[in-house]
């Protein structure tokens, strides 16, 4: 396993979504260790830090370097943990926008 990506869409600092993502990552590392598997590096993407880049890409179809790096991080991950707050019975807009803009098939096998 190369790296595990934790994607969070909370708006606070720290957000409850980030705290949950951290706990899920820790539990994953513990489970992998107990199974005798090598622990991956954990990388975190906080989508609030990509809000402007996501909006620009949505309208221009040209990703910034920062956003492309985030997409590449997800595309090369061995595993993904994604956490979003629930707003009006659905995920928040940044979370939906990020996953809508990922290339089709990027999450296959993760």
XYZ file of C-alpha atoms in Angstrom:
110
model
C 0.000 0.000 0.000
C 1.601 3.268 -1.058
C -0.562 5.875 0.607
C -3.984 6.272 2.100
C -5.820 9.516 1.341
C -8.240 11.032 3.826
C -10.544 13.519 2.075
C -12.507 15.792 4.367
C -15.056 18.449 3.504
C -15.622 20.114 6.839
C -15.531 23.884 7.041
C -14.177 24.397 10.564
C -10.611 24.116 11.800
C -10.505 21.443 12.965
C -13.784 20.160 11.643
C -15.632 17.185 13.058
C -15.245 15.618 9.594
C -11.455 15.935 9.829
C -11.458 14.478 13.323
C -13.547 11.535 12.116
C -11.269 11.055 9.095
C -8.225 10.980 11.390
C -9.889 8.379 13.623
C -10.810 6.224 10.625
C -7.241 6.450 9.303
C -5.848 5.447 12.709
C -8.248 2.480 12.866
C -7.205 1.450 9.355
C -3.512 1.574 10.258
C -4.177 -0.442 13.418
C -6.114 -3.084 11.484
C -3.410 -3.342 8.812
C -0.725 -3.650 11.479
C -2.669 -6.378 13.268
C -2.938 -8.231 9.969
C 0.837 -8.015 9.513
C 0.604 -5.625 6.584
C 2.790 -2.604 6.040
C 1.211 0.660 7.180
C 0.791 3.188 4.375
C 1.606 6.860 4.578
C -1.551 8.834 5.401
C -2.141 11.976 3.339
C -4.991 14.403 4.066
C -6.906 16.580 1.606
C -9.032 19.254 3.241
C -11.378 20.378 0.501
C -11.982 23.794 2.049
C -8.376 24.571 1.076
C -9.258 23.795 -2.564
C -12.548 25.722 -2.757
C -11.346 28.421 -5.152
C -9.491 25.908 -7.318
C -12.581 23.688 -7.534
C -14.802 26.593 -8.593
C -12.271 27.777 -11.171
C -11.866 24.296 -12.631
C -15.638 23.855 -12.768
C -15.984 26.950 -14.932
C -12.732 26.864 -16.917
C -12.061 23.113 -17.242
C -8.396 23.896 -16.523
C -7.174 22.572 -13.166
C -4.688 24.578 -11.144
C -1.431 22.880 -10.209
C -2.681 22.528 -6.634
C -5.928 20.878 -7.738
C -4.178 18.590 -10.229
C -1.850 17.465 -7.434
C -4.911 16.639 -5.311
C -6.489 14.654 -8.163
C -3.178 12.820 -8.738
C -2.899 12.028 -5.024
C -6.310 10.355 -5.118
C -5.537 8.605 -8.398
C -2.368 6.992 -7.036
C -3.720 6.110 -3.591
C -4.114 2.548 -2.462
C -7.095 3.548 -0.369
C -9.408 6.496 0.183
C -11.346 7.569 3.253
C -13.872 10.277 2.409
C -15.772 12.200 5.082
C -18.333 14.964 4.633
C -20.681 16.762 6.952
C -24.352 16.236 6.198
C -26.146 19.425 5.219
C -29.876 19.382 4.470
C -29.772 15.565 4.207
C -26.861 15.505 1.743
C -23.097 15.929 1.499
C -21.758 19.451 1.321
C -21.108 21.168 -1.999
C -17.299 21.012 -1.912
C -17.423 17.263 -1.359
C -19.827 16.717 -4.241
C -17.944 19.067 -6.551
C -14.591 17.391 -5.871
C -15.920 13.935 -6.650
C -17.919 15.177 -9.650
C -14.740 16.661 -11.133
C -12.531 13.604 -10.652
C -11.874 11.776 -13.894
C -14.192 8.840 -14.435
C -12.731 5.596 -13.122
C -10.172 7.218 -10.812
C -11.657 5.521 -7.770
C -11.888 2.092 -9.385
C -10.056 -0.455 -7.254
C -9.645 1.836 -4.257
